[in-house]
mmCIF file of C-alpha atoms in Angstrom:
data_model
loop_
_atom_site.group_PDB
_atom_site.id
_atom_site.type_symbol
_atom_site.label_atom_id
_atom_site.label_comp_id
_atom_site.label_asym_id
_atom_site.label_seq_id
_atom_site.Cartn_x
_atom_site.Cartn_y
_atom_site.Cartn_z
ATOM 1 C CA MET A 859 0.010 0.232 0.021
ATOM 2 C CA ALA A 860 1.643 3.445 -0.784
ATOM 3 C CA VAL A 861 2.372 5.935 1.710
ATOM 4 C CA VAL A 862 0.108 8.640 0.369
ATOM 5 C CA ASP A 863 -2.861 6.319 0.081
ATOM 6 C CA ILE A 864 -1.880 5.524 4.162
ATOM 7 C CA SER A 865 -1.889 9.086 4.850
ATOM 8 C CA GLU A 866 -5.599 9.418 3.250
ATOM 9 C CA GLU A 867 -6.596 5.928 5.035
ATOM 10 C CA LEU A 868 -5.445 7.238 8.403
ATOM 11 C CA LYS A 869 -7.269 10.302 8.202
ATOM 12 C CA SER A 870 -10.655 8.694 7.448
ATOM 13 C CA LEU A 871 -9.970 6.760 10.172
ATOM 14 C CA SER A 872 -9.686 9.422 12.441
ATOM 15 C CA SER A 873 -12.476 11.829 11.380
ATOM 16 C CA THR A 874 -14.558 8.413 11.445
ATOM 17 C CA MET A 875 -13.142 7.837 15.317
ATOM 18 C CA GLY A 876 -13.944 11.685 15.988
ATOM 19 C CA SER A 877 -17.766 11.570 14.642
ATOM 20 C CA ILE A 878 -18.167 8.800 16.933
ATOM 21 C CA GLU A 879 -16.445 10.282 19.884
ATOM 22 C CA ALA A 880 -19.225 13.275 19.295
ATOM 23 C CA VAL A 881 -21.839 11.166 19.387
ATOM 24 C CA LEU A 882 -21.010 9.320 22.649
ATOM 25 C CA ASP A 883 -20.123 12.224 23.952
ATOM 26 C CA LEU A 884 -17.179 11.326 26.022
ATOM 27 C CA ASP A 885 -17.399 14.332 27.954
ATOM 28 C CA ALA A 886 -20.764 13.832 29.192
ATOM 29 C CA LEU A 887 -19.808 9.823 29.811
ATOM 30 C CA ARG A 888 -16.807 11.127 31.847
ATOM 31 C CA GLY A 889 -19.568 13.291 33.731
ATOM 32 C CA ASP A 890 -21.795 10.590 34.422
ATOM 33 C CA ILE A 891 -18.906 8.438 36.084
ATOM 34 C CA ALA A 892 -18.099 11.058 38.059
ATOM 35 C CA ALA A 893 -21.799 11.556 39.554
ATOM 36 C CA LEU A 894 -22.054 7.491 39.909
ATOM 37 C CA GLU A 895 -18.243 6.841 41.311
ATOM 38 C CA GLU A 896 -19.687 9.487 44.164
ATOM 39 C CA GLN A 897 -22.749 6.912 44.139
ATOM 40 C CA ALA A 898 -20.845 4.487 45.103
ATOM 41 C CA ALA A 899 -18.217 5.541 47.487
ATOM 42 C CA ALA A 900 -21.504 5.795 49.779
ATOM 43 C CA PRO A 901 -21.464 4.815 52.882
ATOM 44 C CA SER A 902 -25.279 3.542 52.476
ATOM 45 C CA LEU A 903 -24.959 2.433 49.165
ATOM 46 C CA TRP A 904 -25.490 -1.597 49.905
ATOM 47 C CA ASP A 905 -28.566 -0.613 52.398
ATOM 48 C CA ASP A 906 -30.166 -1.518 49.142
ATOM 49 C CA PRO A 907 -27.934 -3.903 47.083
ATOM 50 C CA GLU A 908 -30.620 -3.978 44.019
ATOM 51 C CA ALA A 909 -29.986 -0.353 43.601
ATOM 52 C CA ALA A 910 -26.263 -0.890 44.447
ATOM 53 C CA GLN A 911 -26.222 -3.180 41.987
ATOM 54 C CA LYS A 912 -27.344 -1.334 39.446
ATOM 55 C CA ILE A 913 -25.233 1.555 40.278
ATOM 56 C CA THR A 914 -21.869 -0.440 40.056
ATOM 57 C CA SER A 915 -23.093 -2.300 37.101
ATOM 58 C CA LYS A 916 -23.343 1.031 35.346
ATOM 59 C CA LEU A 917 -20.511 2.466 36.604
ATOM 60 C CA SER A 918 -18.401 -0.030 35.213
ATOM 61 C CA HIS A 919 -20.016 -0.622 31.944
ATOM 62 C CA LEU A 920 -19.834 3.507 31.152
ATOM 63 C CA GLN A 921 -15.856 3.189 32.634
ATOM 64 C CA ALA A 922 -15.234 0.535 29.815
ATOM 65 C CA GLU A 923 -17.159 2.341 27.143
ATOM 66 C CA VAL A 924 -14.756 5.332 27.541
ATOM 67 C CA ARG A 925 -12.100 3.259 28.240
ATOM 68 C CA LYS A 926 -12.725 1.150 24.738
ATOM 69 C CA ALA A 927 -12.910 4.742 22.830
ATOM 70 C CA GLU A 928 -9.984 6.384 24.287
ATOM 71 C CA ALA A 929 -7.993 2.928 23.707
ATOM 72 C CA LEU A 930 -9.174 3.355 19.956
ATOM 73 C CA ARG A 931 -8.056 5.972 19.809
ATOM 74 C CA GLY A 932 -4.674 5.811 20.954
ATOM 75 C CA ARG A 933 -4.353 2.759 17.736
ATOM 76 C CA ILE A 934 -5.488 5.637 15.129
ATOM 77 C CA ASP A 935 -2.427 7.714 16.444
ATOM 78 C CA ASP A 936 -0.715 4.739 16.682
ATOM 79 C CA LEU A 937 -0.737 3.934 13.679
ATOM 80 C CA GLU A 938 1.360 6.730 11.831
ATOM 81 C CA VAL A 939 4.184 6.266 13.732
ATOM 82 C CA LEU A 940 3.815 2.064 12.896
ATOM 83 C CA PHE A 941 3.491 2.805 9.084
ATOM 84 C CA GLU A 942 6.316 6.047 8.991
ATOM 85 C CA LEU A 943 8.884 3.297 11.072
ATOM 86 C CA ALA A 944 8.306 0.420 9.098
ATOM 87 C CA GLU A 945 8.505 2.242 5.767
ATOM 88 C CA ALA A 946 12.053 3.851 7.234
ATOM 89 C CA GLU A 947 13.323 0.555 8.119
ATOM 90 C CA GLY A 948 11.872 -1.370 4.905
ATOM 91 C CA ASP A 949 11.139 -3.408 6.889
ATOM 92 C CA ALA A 950 8.668 -6.062 5.559
ATOM 93 C CA ASP A 951 7.632 -7.590 8.742
ATOM 94 C CA ALA A 952 6.810 -4.394 10.146
ATOM 95 C CA LEU A 953 4.871 -3.299 7.305
ATOM 96 C CA ALA A 954 2.841 -6.470 7.583
ATOM 97 C CA GLU A 955 2.307 -6.182 11.836
ATOM 98 C CA ALA A 956 1.364 -2.638 10.554
ATOM 99 C CA GLU A 957 -1.247 -3.015 7.453
ATOM 100 C CA ALA A 958 -2.503 -6.220 10.600
ATOM 101 C CA GLU A 959 -3.117 -3.507 12.847
ATOM 102 C CA LEU A 960 -4.710 -1.448 10.415
ATOM 103 C CA GLU A 961 -7.285 -4.171 9.444
ATOM 104 C CA ALA A 962 -7.821 -4.610 13.189
ATOM 105 C CA VAL A 963 -8.502 -0.827 13.866
ATOM 106 C CA ARG A 964 -11.160 -0.901 10.311
ATOM 107 C CA LYS A 965 -12.998 -3.137 12.399
ATOM 108 C CA ALA A 966 -13.253 -2.291 15.777
ATOM 109 C CA LEU A 967 -13.647 1.319 14.629
ATOM 110 C CA ASP A 968 -17.201 -0.499 12.705
ATOM 111 C CA GLU A 969 -18.187 -2.195 16.001
ATOM 112 C CA MET A 970 -17.996 1.056 17.331
ATOM 113 C CA GLU A 971 -19.572 2.770 14.613
ATOM 114 C CA VAL A 972 -22.920 0.491 15.507
ATOM 115 C CA ARG A 973 -23.419 1.525 19.020
ATOM 116 C CA THR A 974 -23.512 4.557 17.761
ATOM 117 C CA LEU A 975 -26.831 3.606 15.720
ATOM 118 C CA LEU A 976 -28.889 2.942 19.027
ATOM 119 C CA SER A 977 -30.508 6.075 19.838
ATOM 120 C CA GLY A 978 -33.679 5.109 20.210
ATOM 121 C CA GLU A 979 -35.911 5.860 23.036
ATOM 122 C CA TYR A 980 -35.971 2.618 25.113
ATOM 123 C CA ASP A 981 -31.866 1.504 23.496
ATOM 124 C CA ALA A 982 -30.345 2.143 25.874
ATOM 125 C CA ARG A 983 -31.850 -0.440 28.710
ATOM 126 C CA GLU A 984 -31.263 -4.046 29.795
ATOM 127 C CA ALA A 985 -33.491 -6.347 27.809
ATOM 128 C CA LEU A 986 -35.727 -8.829 28.558
ATOM 129 C CA VAL A 987 -36.051 -11.867 26.193
ATOM 130 C CA THR A 988 -39.061 -14.684 25.722
ATOM 131 C CA ILE A 989 -38.162 -16.960 23.251
ATOM 132 C CA ARG A 990 -41.726 -19.601 22.001
ATOM 133 C CA ALA A 991 -41.737 -22.670 19.892
ATOM 134 C CA GLU A 992 -43.657 -22.080 17.135
ATOM 135 C CA ALA A 993 -45.185 -24.730 14.586
ATOM 136 C CA GLY A 994 -43.256 -27.693 14.471
ATOM 137 C CA GLY A 995 -43.770 -29.992 17.738
ATOM 138 C CA VAL A 996 -40.910 -31.418 19.350
ATOM 139 C CA ASP A 997 -37.881 -30.476 16.871
ATOM 140 C CA ALA A 998 -39.531 -26.712 17.583
ATOM 141 C CA ALA A 999 -39.453 -26.856 21.149
ATOM 142 C CA ASP A 1000 -35.949 -28.065 20.474
ATOM 143 C CA PHE A 1001 -34.877 -25.684 18.659
ATOM 144 C CA ALA A 1002 -36.134 -22.894 21.160
ATOM 145 C CA GLU A 1003 -34.051 -24.430 23.411
ATOM 146 C CA ARG A 1004 -30.746 -24.215 21.024
ATOM 147 C CA LEU A 1005 -31.319 -20.890 20.587
ATOM 148 C CA GLN A 1006 -32.073 -19.719 24.003
ATOM 149 C CA ARG A 1007 -28.499 -21.216 24.705
ATOM 150 C CA MET A 1008 -27.249 -19.548 21.606
ATOM 151 C CA TYR A 1009 -28.400 -15.886 23.214
ATOM 152 C CA LEU A 1010 -26.966 -16.937 26.358
ATOM 153 C CA ARG A 1011 -23.821 -17.773 24.999
ATOM 154 C CA TRP A 1012 -23.489 -14.535 23.478
ATOM 155 C CA ALA A 1013 -24.096 -12.918 26.544
ATOM 156 C CA GLU A 1014 -21.315 -14.913 28.350
ATOM 157 C CA ARG A 1015 -18.718 -14.222 25.305
ATOM 158 C CA HIS A 1016 -19.139 -10.462 26.101
ATOM 159 C CA ASN A 1017 -19.085 -11.020 29.677
ATOM 160 C CA TYR A 1018 -22.319 -9.698 30.153
ATOM 161 C CA LYS A 1019 -25.059 -11.048 32.868
ATOM 162 C CA THR A 1020 -28.184 -12.948 32.349
ATOM 163 C CA GLU A 1021 -30.794 -13.546 34.859
ATOM 164 C CA VAL A 1022 -33.031 -16.722 33.404
ATOM 165 C CA TYR A 1023 -36.910 -15.901 35.060
ATOM 166 C CA GLU A 1024 -38.526 -18.939 33.573
ATOM 167 C CA THR A 1025 -37.977 -21.491 31.705
ATOM 168 C CA ALA A 1026 -41.404 -24.226 30.654
ATOM 169 C CA TYR A 1027 -40.077 -27.314 29.950
ATOM 170 C CA ALA A 1028 -41.896 -29.521 27.043
ATOM 171 C CA GLU A 1029 -42.725 -32.963 27.762
ATOM 172 C CA GLU A 1030 -40.301 -35.027 24.662
ATOM 173 C CA ALA A 1031 -37.256 -33.204 24.366
ATOM 174 C CA GLY A 1032 -36.569 -28.758 24.253
ATOM 175 C CA ILE A 1033 -38.382 -26.062 25.727
ATOM 176 C CA LYS A 1034 -41.905 -24.542 25.635
ATOM 177 C CA SER A 1035 -40.714 -21.277 26.192
ATOM 178 C CA THR A 1036 -38.217 -19.210 28.489
ATOM 179 C CA THR A 1037 -37.985 -15.553 29.561
ATOM 180 C CA PHE A 1038 -34.456 -14.365 30.427
ATOM 181 C CA ALA A 1039 -32.918 -10.666 31.502
ATOM 182 C CA VAL A 1040 -30.245 -9.612 29.604
ATOM 183 C CA GLU A 1041 -28.829 -7.084 32.299
ATOM 184 C CA VAL A 1042 -26.118 -4.872 30.733
ATOM 185 C CA PRO A 1043 -27.170 -1.102 29.067
ATOM 186 C CA TYR A 1044 -28.176 -1.460 25.225
ATOM 187 C CA ALA A 1045 -29.093 -5.057 26.034
ATOM 188 C CA TYR A 1046 -32.580 -3.921 24.222
ATOM 189 C CA GLY A 1047 -31.432 -1.847 21.136
ATOM 190 C CA THR A 1048 -28.789 -4.146 20.596
ATOM 191 C CA LEU A 1049 -30.659 -7.568 20.973
ATOM 192 C CA SER A 1050 -34.347 -6.222 19.299
ATOM 193 C CA VAL A 1051 -33.112 -6.586 15.920
ATOM 194 C CA GLU A 1052 -33.290 -10.356 16.915
ATOM 195 C CA GLN A 1053 -37.317 -10.169 17.443
ATOM 196 C CA GLY A 1054 -39.114 -12.301 15.173
ATOM 197 C CA THR A 1055 -39.695 -15.922 13.799
ATOM 198 C CA HIS A 1056 -36.615 -17.969 13.399
ATOM 199 C CA ARG A 1057 -37.087 -21.087 11.401
ATOM 200 C CA LEU A 1058 -35.280 -24.651 11.365
ATOM 201 C CA VAL A 1059 -34.373 -26.798 8.653
ATOM 202 C CA ARG A 1060 -33.239 -30.185 9.174
ATOM 203 C CA VAL A 1061 -32.980 -33.714 9.353
ATOM 204 C CA SER A 1062 -35.322 -34.539 12.430
ATOM 205 C CA PRO A 1063 -33.796 -36.122 15.130
ATOM 206 C CA PHE A 1064 -36.582 -37.155 16.482
ATOM 207 C CA ASP A 1065 -38.146 -38.681 13.092
ATOM 208 C CA ASN A 1066 -37.224 -42.318 12.930
ATOM 209 C CA GLN A 1067 -37.652 -42.442 9.337
ATOM 210 C CA GLY A 1068 -35.041 -39.758 8.805
ATOM 211 C CA ARG A 1069 -36.946 -36.648 6.716
ATOM 212 C CA ARG A 1070 -36.453 -33.137 7.038
ATOM 213 C CA GLN A 1071 -38.534 -31.152 9.115
ATOM 214 C CA THR A 1072 -39.246 -27.285 9.201
ATOM 215 C CA SER A 1073 -39.595 -25.770 13.049
ATOM 216 C CA PHE A 1074 -40.190 -22.438 13.951
ATOM 217 C CA ALA A 1075 -39.719 -20.433 16.968
ATOM 218 C CA GLY A 1076 -40.349 -16.593 18.084
ATOM 219 C CA VAL A 1077 -38.202 -14.270 19.621
ATOM 220 C CA GLU A 1078 -39.650 -11.634 21.893
ATOM 221 C CA VAL A 1079 -37.766 -8.314 23.157
ATOM 222 C CA LEU A 1080 -38.894 -5.977 25.732
ATOM 223 C CA PRO A 1081 -37.173 -2.794 27.507
ATOM 224 C CA VAL A 1082 -36.647 -3.733 31.077
ATOM 225 C CA VAL A 1083 -39.076 -0.894 33.140
ATOM 226 C CA GLU A 1084 -37.726 1.288 34.894
ATOM 227 C CA GLN A 1085 -39.325 3.614 37.713
ATOM 228 C CA THR A 1086 -39.798 6.680 35.297
ATOM 229 C CA ASP A 1087 -42.410 4.634 32.944
ATOM 230 C CA HIS A 1088 -45.481 5.125 35.299
ATOM 231 C CA VAL A 1089 -46.824 1.476 34.103
ATOM 232 C CA GLU A 1090 -49.767 1.584 36.778
ATOM 233 C CA ILE A 1091 -51.125 -1.885 36.871
ATOM 234 C CA ASP A 1092 -54.943 -2.723 40.063
ATOM 235 C CA GLU A 1093 -53.909 -5.559 42.187
ATOM 236 C CA SER A 1094 -57.692 -5.628 40.919
ATOM 237 C CA ASP A 1095 -56.696 -6.556 36.811
ATOM 238 C CA LEU A 1096 -54.248 -9.585 38.555
ATOM 239 C CA ARG A 1097 -54.645 -13.281 38.898
ATOM 240 C CA VAL A 1098 -51.949 -14.903 40.815
ATOM 241 C CA ASP A 1099 -51.613 -18.651 40.830
ATOM 242 C CA VAL A 1100 -49.108 -19.925 42.820
ATOM 243 C CA TYR A 1101 -47.902 -23.639 41.434
ATOM 244 C CA ARG A 1102 -44.636 -25.945 42.207
ATOM 245 C CA SER A 1103 -41.583 -25.220 39.806
ATOM 246 C CA SER A 1104 -40.224 -28.573 38.105
ATOM 247 C CA GLY A 1105 -37.509 -28.993 35.883
ATOM 248 C CA PRO A 1106 -37.164 -31.619 32.507
ATOM 249 C CA GLY A 1107 -38.252 -34.444 32.895
ATOM 250 C CA GLY A 1108 -40.867 -33.588 35.778
ATOM 251 C CA GLN A 1109 -37.643 -32.857 38.404
ATOM 252 C CA GLY A 1110 -38.795 -30.824 41.394
ATOM 253 C CA VAL A 1111 -36.224 -27.972 41.647
ATOM 254 C CA ASN A 1112 -38.069 -26.788 44.352
ATOM 255 C CA THR A 1113 -39.539 -27.890 47.713
ATOM 256 C CA THR A 1114 -42.354 -26.159 47.893
ATOM 257 C CA ASP A 1115 -45.245 -23.952 45.997
ATOM 258 C CA SER A 1116 -43.196 -21.088 45.290
ATOM 259 C CA ALA A 1117 -43.311 -20.234 41.357
ATOM 260 C CA VAL A 1118 -45.914 -17.712 40.743
ATOM 261 C CA ARG A 1119 -47.869 -17.268 37.630
ATOM 262 C CA LEU A 1120 -49.535 -13.782 36.354
ATOM 263 C CA THR A 1121 -52.407 -13.030 34.414
ATOM 264 C CA HIS A 1122 -53.452 -9.466 33.621
ATOM 265 C CA LEU A 1123 -56.915 -9.932 32.921
ATOM 266 C CA PRO A 1124 -57.736 -6.869 30.941
ATOM 267 C CA THR A 1125 -55.082 -7.737 28.694
ATOM 268 C CA GLY A 1126 -54.957 -11.565 28.530
ATOM 269 C CA ILE A 1127 -51.143 -11.286 29.618
ATOM 270 C CA VAL A 1128 -49.746 -14.105 30.949
ATOM 271 C CA VAL A 1129 -46.320 -14.595 32.765
ATOM 272 C CA SER A 1130 -44.672 -16.851 35.177
ATOM 273 C CA CYS A 1131 -41.525 -16.587 37.210
ATOM 274 C CA GLN A 1132 -40.186 -20.020 39.071
ATOM 275 C CA ASN A 1133 -36.262 -19.148 39.337
ATOM 276 C CA GLU A 1134 -36.304 -17.781 43.256
ATOM 277 C CA ARG A 1135 -37.117 -20.094 46.105
ATOM 278 C CA SER A 1136 -39.121 -17.268 47.391
ATOM 279 C CA GLN A 1137 -42.591 -16.639 46.276
ATOM 280 C CA ILE A 1138 -42.487 -13.112 46.906
ATOM 281 C CA GLN A 1139 -38.914 -13.165 44.891
ATOM 282 C CA ASN A 1140 -40.436 -14.534 41.879
ATOM 283 C CA LYS A 1141 -43.771 -12.523 42.357
ATOM 284 C CA ALA A 1142 -41.905 -9.477 41.884
ATOM 285 C CA SER A 1143 -40.018 -10.618 39.197
ATOM 286 C CA ALA A 1144 -43.071 -11.796 36.884
ATOM 287 C CA MET A 1145 -43.936 -8.156 37.592
ATOM 288 C CA ASN A 1146 -41.191 -6.404 36.031
ATOM 289 C CA VAL A 1147 -41.564 -8.892 33.547
ATOM 290 C CA LEU A 1148 -45.766 -8.001 33.095
ATOM 291 C CA GLN A 1149 -44.801 -3.902 33.669
ATOM 292 C CA ALA A 1150 -41.926 -4.667 30.645
ATOM 293 C CA LYS A 1151 -44.655 -5.554 28.239
ATOM 294 C CA LEU A 1152 -47.355 -3.580 28.743
ATOM 295 C CA LEU A 1153 -44.639 -0.770 28.425
ATOM 296 C CA GLU A 1154 -44.232 -2.823 24.727
ATOM 297 C CA ARG A 1155 -47.508 -3.041 23.910
ATOM 298 C CA ARG A 1156 -48.113 0.545 24.605
ATOM 299 C CA ARG A 1157 -44.933 1.930 22.402
ATOM 300 C CA GLN A 1158 -46.808 -0.619 19.454
ATOM 301 C CA GLU A 1159 -49.915 1.380 20.070
ATOM 302 C CA GLU A 1160 -48.761 4.904 20.101
ATOM 303 C CA GLN A 1161 -46.231 3.761 17.270
ATOM 304 C CA ALA A 1162 -49.395 1.960 15.017
ATOM 305 C CA LYS A 1163 -50.881 5.506 15.626
ATOM 306 C CA MET A 1164 -47.573 7.197 14.124
ATOM 307 C CA ASN A 1165 -48.404 4.871 11.367
ATOM 308 C CA ALA A 1166 -51.897 5.505 10.836
ATOM 309 C CA LEU A 1167 -50.850 9.931 10.648
ATOM 310 C CA LYS A 1168 -48.181 8.753 8.040
ATOM 311 C CA GLY A 1169 -50.364 6.837 5.910
ATOM 312 C CA ASP A 1170 -48.105 3.987 7.000
ATOM 313 C CA GLY A 1171 -49.530 0.869 7.292
ATOM 314 C CA GLY A 1172 -46.252 0.380 9.174
ATOM 315 C CA ASN A 1173 -43.300 -3.445 8.587
ATOM 316 C CA SER A 1174 -43.189 -6.527 9.332
ATOM 317 C CA TRP A 1175 -39.350 -6.815 9.501
ATOM 318 C CA GLY A 1176 -39.932 -8.711 12.634
ATOM 319 C CA ASN A 1177 -41.632 -11.801 11.085
ATOM 320 C CA GLN A 1178 -39.962 -14.708 9.208
ATOM 321 C CA MET A 1179 -36.197 -12.913 9.997
ATOM 322 C CA ARG A 1180 -33.769 -15.687 9.522
ATOM 323 C CA SER A 1181 -33.457 -19.628 8.658
ATOM 324 C CA TYR A 1182 -31.211 -21.846 9.954
ATOM 325 C CA VAL A 1183 -30.982 -24.684 7.874
ATOM 326 C CA LEU A 1184 -28.922 -27.609 8.556
ATOM 327 C CA HIS A 1185 -29.951 -29.960 5.521
ATOM 328 C CA PRO A 1186 -29.467 -30.550 2.549
ATOM 329 C CA TYR A 1187 -26.303 -27.658 3.136
ATOM 330 C CA GLN A 1188 -25.293 -25.183 6.078
ATOM 331 C CA MET A 1189 -26.329 -21.790 6.403
ATOM 332 C CA VAL A 1190 -27.536 -19.256 8.491
ATOM 333 C CA LYS A 1191 -29.014 -16.453 6.734
ATOM 334 C CA ASP A 1192 -30.809 -12.988 7.683
ATOM 335 C CA LEU A 1193 -33.518 -12.975 5.191
ATOM 336 C CA ARG A 1194 -33.673 -8.902 6.026
ATOM 337 C CA THR A 1195 -30.103 -8.332 5.582
ATOM 338 C CA GLU A 1196 -29.048 -10.986 3.868
ATOM 339 C CA PHE A 1197 -25.578 -11.675 5.742
ATOM 340 C CA GLU A 1198 -25.010 -14.821 5.864
ATOM 341 C CA MET A 1199 -22.933 -17.611 7.801
ATOM 342 C CA GLY A 1200 -22.097 -20.971 6.662
ATOM 343 C CA ASN A 1201 -20.960 -22.562 10.235
ATOM 344 C CA PRO A 1202 -24.302 -23.318 12.650
ATOM 345 C CA ASP A 1203 -22.529 -25.047 14.704
ATOM 346 C CA ALA A 1204 -21.032 -21.712 15.335
ATOM 347 C CA VAL A 1205 -23.708 -19.586 15.484
ATOM 348 C CA PHE A 1206 -25.582 -21.924 17.607
ATOM 349 C CA ASN A 1207 -22.937 -21.777 20.331
ATOM 350 C CA GLY A 1208 -23.467 -17.491 20.813
ATOM 351 C CA GLU A 1209 -20.877 -16.537 17.550
ATOM 352 C CA ILE A 1210 -24.321 -13.733 15.833
ATOM 353 C CA ASP A 1211 -22.231 -10.508 16.298
ATOM 354 C CA GLY A 1212 -22.589 -10.604 12.967
ATOM 355 C CA PHE A 1213 -26.373 -10.963 12.705
ATOM 356 C CA ILE A 1214 -26.872 -8.139 15.121
ATOM 357 C CA GLU A 1215 -24.526 -5.323 13.469
ATOM 358 C CA ALA A 1216 -26.480 -5.639 10.252
ATOM 359 C CA GLY A 1217 -29.454 -5.963 11.404
ATOM 360 C CA ILE A 1218 -29.008 -2.629 13.504
ATOM 361 C CA ARG A 1219 -27.563 -1.075 10.336
ATOM 362 C CA TRP A 1220 -30.409 -2.659 8.299
ATOM 363 C CA ARG A 1221 -32.957 -1.218 10.649
ATOM 364 C CA LYS A 1222 -31.512 2.562 10.529
ATOM 365 C CA GLN A 1223 -31.159 2.661 7.023
ATOM 366 C CA SER A 1224 -34.426 1.629 7.234
ATOM 367 C CA GLU A 1225 -36.019 4.190 9.046
ATOM 368 C CA LYS A 1226 -34.710 6.790 6.674
#
């Protein structure tokens, strides 16, 4: 690569980084960090463990975000020196090393640029993910369980904390449904592009004749409700059912009837939680999920009104959004963005960042 080309490339990278820094508003983030550090230093911080955990988690996330931006700016600045030294010494190995670093910086810049596209009203929230087996019988239940593992492995790869609220196991294999939280800022904005119907095509391991089977699972992603949302729920509108939790094969995981199912009578929304030993804790977690669902319902109603005013019937991008084909060939393909991977095993093991980034860029483009 010619020196003049490198110079222009580095200017372009620096300019892009400047735009990202402006959108992130690093000075404002540093101010938020200072305020959170002051709260975290308060002697009474852990009097309320839940509030303390939110403060320390948000502080850690913001600090990591600022460090990542500062480190990337430093790498961009260092690139010019790396290329100058390689050229001056005529060192082919040093030049190859500089070019590899340039490619790595380009990739890191692309990833950071995606974060700046998360500017929706609830994008900065944590996420509640619900997966349900749909058409396809036992294959659909097995597929739903594989999707649950995929997202939990994705979160694990990024060191994001998760909490499984409820899992309803199917009789033969897999799960009927599951709800879990991804407890990191911007989880909702990031994962919301995963919402929709996922389709699996494979030779069914549950069919003794070895026939190809198509099955479906639905993914719903909601923003976690915060105190400022004012989602009022009248106790008289709720039916509360208590039951004994159970694991795969009907094995009891709790010794008491601590699992809680809430039915919101005006809307018919039903949520369950069974991950805690305490009935009170399960009810509180179920209420959080119910509030998130009601908040999303309100958001959809408001969006429908806006679409009606614009003469826009809305879009159906959430439906039939990804296809996982294991037979007769191996391919996972997003039907909206055309992004694809030929290694389904890696995808099911949590390597879905490419799909998510393509989805976020696609959504932003669709909004223009």
